[in-house]
Every structure is written in C-alpha cells, then in structure tokens.
Amino acid sequence: MKFNTKTIHGGQKNADPAYGSVMPPIYQTSTYSQSTPGGHKGFEYSRSGNPTRAMLEKSLASIENGNYGLAFGSGLAAIDAVVKLFKPGDEIISTNDLYGGSYRLFTSIFEGLGIKFHFIGMQDADKIEDHINSKTKLIWVETPTNPMMNIIDIDAVSKIAKKHDLLLAVDNTFATPYLQQPLDLGADIVMHSATKYLGGHSDVVMGGLVVKDEKLAEKLYFIQNASGAVCGPQDSFLVLRGIKTLHLRMQRHCENGEAVAKFLRSHPKVDKVYWPGFEDHPNHDIAKKQMKGFGGMISFTTKENTLQSATQIVEKLKVFTLAESLGGVESLAGHPATMTHASIPAEERAKTGVTDSLIRLSVGVEDEEDLLADLKQAIG
C-alpha cells in the first residue's frame, strides 16, 4: 500500500468479524471471558491488551513502516517506557533543543535513578561521537526540534549509532510519518505524541512507539504491561479515526505553514523566523532529503525581543488560539519560555535560542487568508 491508503487500511481488517462493522468498534471492557483457565480469544485483561488498542497499534506500525506498534496513555508515558530499557549507570545522549516535558522526565526522574544524560546540539552529526563512551546506550533525537525547528540528519546519526552498537530513538511528532519515516532511515524506535497530528483534533492525550526488531518489541511490550501506562479504548478509537485523515490534514498544514512562514519573514516587526523550508535554514538540505515537506510548525521572534512584545501579539490573536499543544486542525500559538518549555532552566533555554520573545505557531487547516489577516492585525 501507498502511504495515503495505509492511513485508512494499514494493519486493519475491512470489517469487524463480530457484526461486520466497517469502523473499529470501541471495546469498552476491562476483562474477557474464558472458556477454561487460559482459554481466551487473545485478550484477558485490558491493561495487557484491548482489541481497539490492538487495531491502533497495528495502524501505527503500518504508517511508520514498522512491525510492532505500542500505544500509551501519553507521549511522555511512551518515552518513559523507552528509558526503562536501561539501568543505573547507563548514559543517554539527547538533543539539547527538545520538548520541555522530555527534558523534565530525563532530568527530574531518571537522573535521580542513576541514568546520565548528555544534552548536545546535533545539527552536526559528527560531533555526537565526542560524547559516546562505554556506558552510552541510546541516542535520543527530535527532528524538527521543539521549538527551534532544528534539523538532524537521521541517516547520519543512525550510522554512528550502529557503529557503536547503540539504540537510536526518534521523536517524530512534528514531522509525522507523512513527512518522514525514521525507521527507513535507520532508527530503532520511533516515538509519537499521538495527542498532536496523529489524533489531529485536540481531543485526546496519547503516545505511541513503533519498532521493527522483535526482541526490542518484546522488551517494550513487557514494560508497557508491567508499568501499565496504557490508553483506553475510547482514546484508541479517536486516534484511529484521526489517522484516517492524516494525509489530507498534513497537506494543508504544509501549505498554510509555508504561507505563514513567508508572511512572517517579510514583516518589519518580526526578527527571526524558524521554518525548515527556507533555503537558508540550518540543514535545509537535510530536511529536503529526509522529509517530503516542511510541516506546519513555525517559531519566530520579534524585533523588540522582549517578553512584552510577544505577550501583546499572542493576546491579540483571534483565529490562532493561545494554548499549549500542537497538531490539531485549529491553529494554535504558544509562548515556549512560559508554557511548553518553562520546565527547562532559563540559562539552558537561552543556549538553544528559546528567548522571551519567541512565539511558536502550530498552523492549522483554516483558510490561508484568515490566518494571515489574524497575524497581521496581532503583530500590527
């Protein structure tokens, strides 16, 4: 199947075997009857497995060209499961420009349990090797990064990971499998905050993992069941439904994103605009190589470069909604320094460019003219 067909049919049966339902039913049950001890139809207890969740997990695996999918109660729960593959004394190399929740989980939870993290810039993949030692077990990558839209060469990092016998995990939330498929570029694990583009309608919180390797999948399935941070059948149904229109939505996100990025770059009150589609964006050539498009995520700073100037803009927006999260059909605006990235110390934020005037936009699927008019009136 081609990708657009996979979003609708990938890993799915055309009809539910019970009554022929075309759409996957919501199996709102915690347990399953058995004909004899251990005699069941593949499901015993819904923490361990649920038919609706299983259909979602097959869909996730299909659209990422993986063999095994796992769905969790949130993106952070999915990341938590990955880090639980390791033990005290192990070390992980991570992108230094990353989602604040990931940073908080790594530093406030797992560093206290004995796992060491190195946060580094990965735009030049060759520099990663300077931080690898005998205790290194994993390289954690976001690309494009949140919120600076830095591009990391997945293929180059995967070659380094394989050379040193390390696992490579890629947070593919911003790009989605519509734009890039990290497993095909050499990654071992793909992570999604399915809350975002996969769900697509800002009505569910969920995370997902996809892998190709059977032994790695077995370890992650064990952690998923043992730790229990799973999603419910209703949420699974919502994300399954969202995935079916992923290709349609992402096309519009990309079109609107390009129009917004170009408008912002031409505005006299805007200083820097971060969008991978610009030819002078760092590693634009890599983005062009590993992505099918440049997405609908954009960050920009004001010429005044003050908190007040950013606040005035986001408070005046009418079509864009001031809110955390991203990837829904509606356009959202956020202020990373005080919202999504507030858990990262100010000095660390400053190193990566997350200044007080930085505004992050999740460009939705509304009419382009309405989005541009809203930004024009808000920026002034």
PDB file of C-alpha atoms in Angstrom, residues 37-175:
ATOM      1  CA  PRO A  37      -8.356 -21.264  32.562  1.00  0.00           C
ATOM      2  CA  GLY A  38      -6.162 -19.678  29.901  1.00  0.00           C
ATOM      3  CA  GLY A  39      -8.719 -20.372  27.188  1.00  0.00           C
ATOM      4  CA  HIS A  40      -9.445 -16.999  25.584  1.00  0.00           C
ATOM      5  CA  LYS A  41      -9.552 -15.317  22.170  1.00  0.00           C
ATOM      6  CA  GLY A  42      -6.325 -13.373  22.552  1.00  0.00           C
ATOM      7  CA  PHE A  43      -7.371 -10.949  25.261  1.00  0.00           C
ATOM      8  CA  GLU A  44      -7.508 -11.473  29.025  1.00  0.00           C
ATOM      9  CA  TYR A  45      -7.322  -8.066  30.690  1.00  0.00           C
ATOM     10  CA  SER A  46      -7.327  -4.633  29.043  1.00  0.00           C
ATOM     11  CA  ARG A  47      -4.100  -3.351  30.578  1.00  0.00           C
ATOM     12  CA  SER A  48      -2.350  -6.206  28.765  1.00  0.00           C
ATOM     13  CA  GLY A  49      -4.344  -5.833  25.576  1.00  0.00           C
ATOM     14  CA  ASN A  50      -7.605  -4.484  24.190  1.00  0.00           C
ATOM     15  CA  PRO A  51      -8.972  -5.101  20.665  1.00  0.00           C
ATOM     16  CA  THR A  52      -9.443  -1.393  19.907  1.00  0.00           C
ATOM     17  CA  ARG A  53      -5.945  -0.552  21.138  1.00  0.00           C
ATOM     18  CA  ALA A  54      -4.520  -3.514  19.205  1.00  0.00           C
ATOM     19  CA  MET A  55      -6.040  -2.146  15.982  1.00  0.00           C
ATOM     20  CA  LEU A  56      -4.482   1.250  16.671  1.00  0.00           C
ATOM     21  CA  GLU A  57      -1.108  -0.339  17.375  1.00  0.00           C
ATOM     22  CA  LYS A  58      -1.245  -2.162  14.036  1.00  0.00           C
ATOM     23  CA  SER A  59      -2.111   1.098  12.315  1.00  0.00           C
ATOM     24  CA  LEU A  60       0.826   2.892  13.981  1.00  0.00           C
ATOM     25  CA  ALA A  61       3.206   0.162  12.846  1.00  0.00           C
ATOM     26  CA  SER A  62       1.846   0.329   9.302  1.00  0.00           C
ATOM     27  CA  ILE A  63       2.184   4.080   8.735  1.00  0.00           C
ATOM     28  CA  GLU A  64       5.747   4.093  10.147  1.00  0.00           C
ATOM     29  CA  ASN A  65       6.810   1.030   8.111  1.00  0.00           C
ATOM     30  CA  GLY A  66       7.456  -0.873  11.346  1.00  0.00           C
ATOM     31  CA  ASN A  67       6.490  -4.326  12.521  1.00  0.00           C
ATOM     32  CA  TYR A  68       5.294  -3.584  16.049  1.00  0.00           C
ATOM     33  CA  GLY A  69       3.308  -0.682  17.497  1.00  0.00           C
ATOM     34  CA  LEU A  70       2.598   0.204  21.119  1.00  0.00           C
ATOM     35  CA  ALA A  71       0.083   2.769  22.370  1.00  0.00           C
ATOM     36  CA  PHE A  72       0.418   4.566  25.709  1.00  0.00           C
ATOM     37  CA  GLY A  73      -1.591   6.967  27.855  1.00  0.00           C
ATOM     38  CA  SER A  74       0.589   9.921  26.723  1.00  0.00           C
ATOM     39  CA  GLY A  75       3.709  10.739  24.751  1.00  0.00           C
ATOM     40  CA  LEU A  76       5.658  11.014  27.990  1.00  0.00           C
ATOM     41  CA  ALA A  77       4.462   7.552  29.009  1.00  0.00           C
ATOM     42  CA  ALA A  78       5.886   6.258  25.733  1.00  0.00           C
ATOM     43  CA  ILE A  79       9.230   7.999  26.373  1.00  0.00           C
ATOM     44  CA  ASP A  80       9.189   6.668  29.947  1.00  0.00           C
ATOM     45  CA  ALA A  81       8.938   3.120  28.575  1.00  0.00           C
ATOM     46  CA  VAL A  82      11.945   3.667  26.301  1.00  0.00           C
ATOM     47  CA  VAL A  83      14.163   4.916  29.124  1.00  0.00           C
ATOM     48  CA  LYS A  84      13.089   1.953  31.274  1.00  0.00           C
ATOM     49  CA  LEU A  85      15.030  -0.247  28.860  1.00  0.00           C
ATOM     50  CA  PHE A  86      18.145   0.963  30.681  1.00  0.00           C
ATOM     51  CA  LYS A  87      19.628   0.658  34.154  1.00  0.00           C
ATOM     52  CA  PRO A  88      21.537   2.851  36.625  1.00  0.00           C
ATOM     53  CA  GLY A  89      24.958   3.762  35.254  1.00  0.00           C
ATOM     54  CA  ASP A  90      23.806   3.810  31.629  1.00  0.00           C
ATOM     55  CA  GLU A  91      24.137   7.031  29.635  1.00  0.00           C
ATOM     56  CA  ILE A  92      21.895   8.622  27.010  1.00  0.00           C
ATOM     57  CA  ILE A  93      22.781  11.328  24.514  1.00  0.00           C
ATOM     58  CA  SER A  94      19.859  13.638  23.760  1.00  0.00           C
ATOM     59  CA  THR A  95      19.135  16.611  21.553  1.00  0.00           C
ATOM     60  CA  ASN A  96      19.652  19.776  23.621  1.00  0.00           C
ATOM     61  CA  ASP A  97      16.750  21.548  21.932  1.00  0.00           C
ATOM     62  CA  LEU A  98      13.789  19.373  22.876  1.00  0.00           C
ATOM     63  CA  TYR A  99      10.315  19.386  24.347  1.00  0.00           C
ATOM     64  CA  GLY A 100      10.339  20.614  27.949  1.00  0.00           C
ATOM     65  CA  GLY A 101       8.402  17.586  29.185  1.00  0.00           C
ATOM     66  CA  SER A 102      11.040  15.240  27.787  1.00  0.00           C
ATOM     67  CA  TYR A 103      13.790  17.267  29.477  1.00  0.00           C
ATOM     68  CA  ARG A 104      11.896  17.205  32.785  1.00  0.00           C
ATOM     69  CA  LEU A 105      11.360  13.442  32.601  1.00  0.00           C
ATOM     70  CA  PHE A 106      15.027  12.825  31.819  1.00  0.00           C
ATOM     71  CA  THR A 107      16.481  15.161  34.450  1.00  0.00           C
ATOM     72  CA  SER A 108      13.946  15.153  37.286  1.00  0.00           C
ATOM     73  CA  ILE A 109      13.004  11.469  37.210  1.00  0.00           C
ATOM     74  CA  PHE A 110      15.597   9.289  35.513  1.00  0.00           C
ATOM     75  CA  GLU A 111      18.761  11.155  36.501  1.00  0.00           C
ATOM     76  CA  GLY A 112      17.682  10.568  40.104  1.00  0.00           C
ATOM     77  CA  LEU A 113      17.510   6.847  39.316  1.00  0.00           C
ATOM     78  CA  GLY A 114      21.096   6.757  38.088  1.00  0.00           C
ATOM     79  CA  ILE A 115      20.827   7.282  34.338  1.00  0.00           C
ATOM     80  CA  LYS A 116      23.064  10.040  32.993  1.00  0.00           C
ATOM     81  CA  PHE A 117      22.018  12.348  30.151  1.00  0.00           C
ATOM     82  CA  HIS A 118      24.163  14.440  27.820  1.00  0.00           C
ATOM     83  CA  PHE A 119      22.235  17.259  26.094  1.00  0.00           C
ATOM     84  CA  ILE A 120      24.052  18.343  22.948  1.00  0.00           C
ATOM     85  CA  GLY A 121      23.462  20.094  19.654  1.00  0.00           C
ATOM     86  CA  MET A 122      23.142  17.501  16.906  1.00  0.00           C
ATOM     87  CA  GLN A 123      22.969  19.671  13.793  1.00  0.00           C
ATOM     88  CA  ASP A 124      26.487  18.428  13.023  1.00  0.00           C
ATOM     89  CA  ALA A 125      26.092  14.663  13.488  1.00  0.00           C
ATOM     90  CA  ASP A 126      29.856  14.089  13.546  1.00  0.00           C
ATOM     91  CA  LYS A 127      30.129  15.840  16.922  1.00  0.00           C
ATOM     92  CA  ILE A 128      27.929  13.223  18.586  1.00  0.00           C
ATOM     93  CA  GLU A 129      30.812  10.760  18.728  1.00  0.00           C
ATOM     94  CA  ASP A 130      32.706  13.069  21.106  1.00  0.00           C
ATOM     95  CA  HIS A 131      30.130  12.211  23.791  1.00  0.00           C
ATOM     96  CA  ILE A 132      29.966   8.428  23.289  1.00  0.00           C
ATOM     97  CA  ASN A 133      31.664   6.163  25.821  1.00  0.00           C
ATOM     98  CA  SER A 134      31.367   2.575  27.031  1.00  0.00           C
ATOM     99  CA  LYS A 135      28.303   3.445  29.122  1.00  0.00           C
ATOM    100  CA  THR A 136      26.341   5.067  26.292  1.00  0.00           C
ATOM    101  CA  LYS A 137      23.251   3.051  25.321  1.00  0.00           C
ATOM    102  CA  LEU A 138      20.884   5.365  23.436  1.00  0.00           C
ATOM    103  CA  ILE A 139      20.792   8.453  21.225  1.00  0.00           C
ATOM    104  CA  TRP A 140      17.538  10.417  21.555  1.00  0.00           C
ATOM    105  CA  VAL A 141      16.687  12.670  18.613  1.00  0.00           C
ATOM    106  CA  GLU A 142      13.953  15.191  17.872  1.00  0.00           C
ATOM    107  CA  THR A 143      13.766  16.454  14.300  1.00  0.00           C
ATOM    108  CA  PRO A 144      12.480  19.022  13.616  1.00  0.00           C
ATOM    109  CA  THR A 145      13.235  20.055  17.182  1.00  0.00           C
ATOM    110  CA  ASN A 146      10.785  21.751  19.513  1.00  0.00           C
ATOM    111  CA  PRO A 147      10.642  24.750  19.287  1.00  0.00           C
ATOM    112  CA  MET A 148      13.648  25.864  17.204  1.00  0.00           C
ATOM    113  CA  MET A 149      12.909  23.602  14.204  1.00  0.00           C
ATOM    114  CA  ASN A 150      16.490  22.369  14.046  1.00  0.00           C
ATOM    115  CA  ILE A 151      17.015  19.540  11.562  1.00  0.00           C
ATOM    116  CA  ILE A 152      19.068  16.484  12.490  1.00  0.00           C
ATOM    117  CA  ASP A 153      20.321  14.014   9.892  1.00  0.00           C
ATOM    118  CA  ILE A 154      18.664  10.743  10.955  1.00  0.00           C
ATOM    119  CA  ASP A 155      20.598   8.642   8.462  1.00  0.00           C
ATOM    120  CA  ALA A 156      23.956  10.051   9.628  1.00  0.00           C
ATOM    121  CA  VAL A 157      23.073   9.588  13.315  1.00  0.00           C
ATOM    122  CA  SER A 158      21.897   6.022  12.647  1.00  0.00           C
ATOM    123  CA  LYS A 159      25.280   5.164  11.124  1.00  0.00           C
ATOM    124  CA  ILE A 160      27.001   6.467  14.271  1.00  0.00           C
ATOM    125  CA  ALA A 161      24.588   4.513  16.485  1.00  0.00           C
ATOM    126  CA  LYS A 162      25.208   1.284  14.583  1.00  0.00           C
ATOM    127  CA  LYS A 163      28.969   1.829  14.624  1.00  0.00           C
ATOM    128  CA  HIS A 164      28.895   1.965  18.444  1.00  0.00           C
ATOM    129  CA  ASP A 165      26.108  -0.610  18.922  1.00  0.00           C
ATOM    130  CA  LEU A 166      23.677   1.961  20.334  1.00  0.00           C
ATOM    131  CA  LEU A 167      19.920   2.280  20.003  1.00  0.00           C
ATOM    132  CA  LEU A 168      18.561   5.295  18.127  1.00  0.00           C
ATOM    133  CA  ALA A 169      15.150   6.690  19.068  1.00  0.00           C
ATOM    134  CA  VAL A 170      13.499   9.480  17.087  1.00  0.00           C
ATOM    135  CA  ASP A 171      10.658  11.682  18.296  1.00  0.00           C
ATOM    136  CA  ASN A 172       8.709  12.048  15.055  1.00  0.00           C
ATOM    137  CA  THR A 173       5.846  14.106  16.494  1.00  0.00           C
ATOM    138  CA  PHE A 174       6.450  17.308  14.496  1.00  0.00           C
ATOM    139  CA  ALA A 175       7.046  15.655  11.120  1.00  0.00           C
TER     140      ALA A 175
END
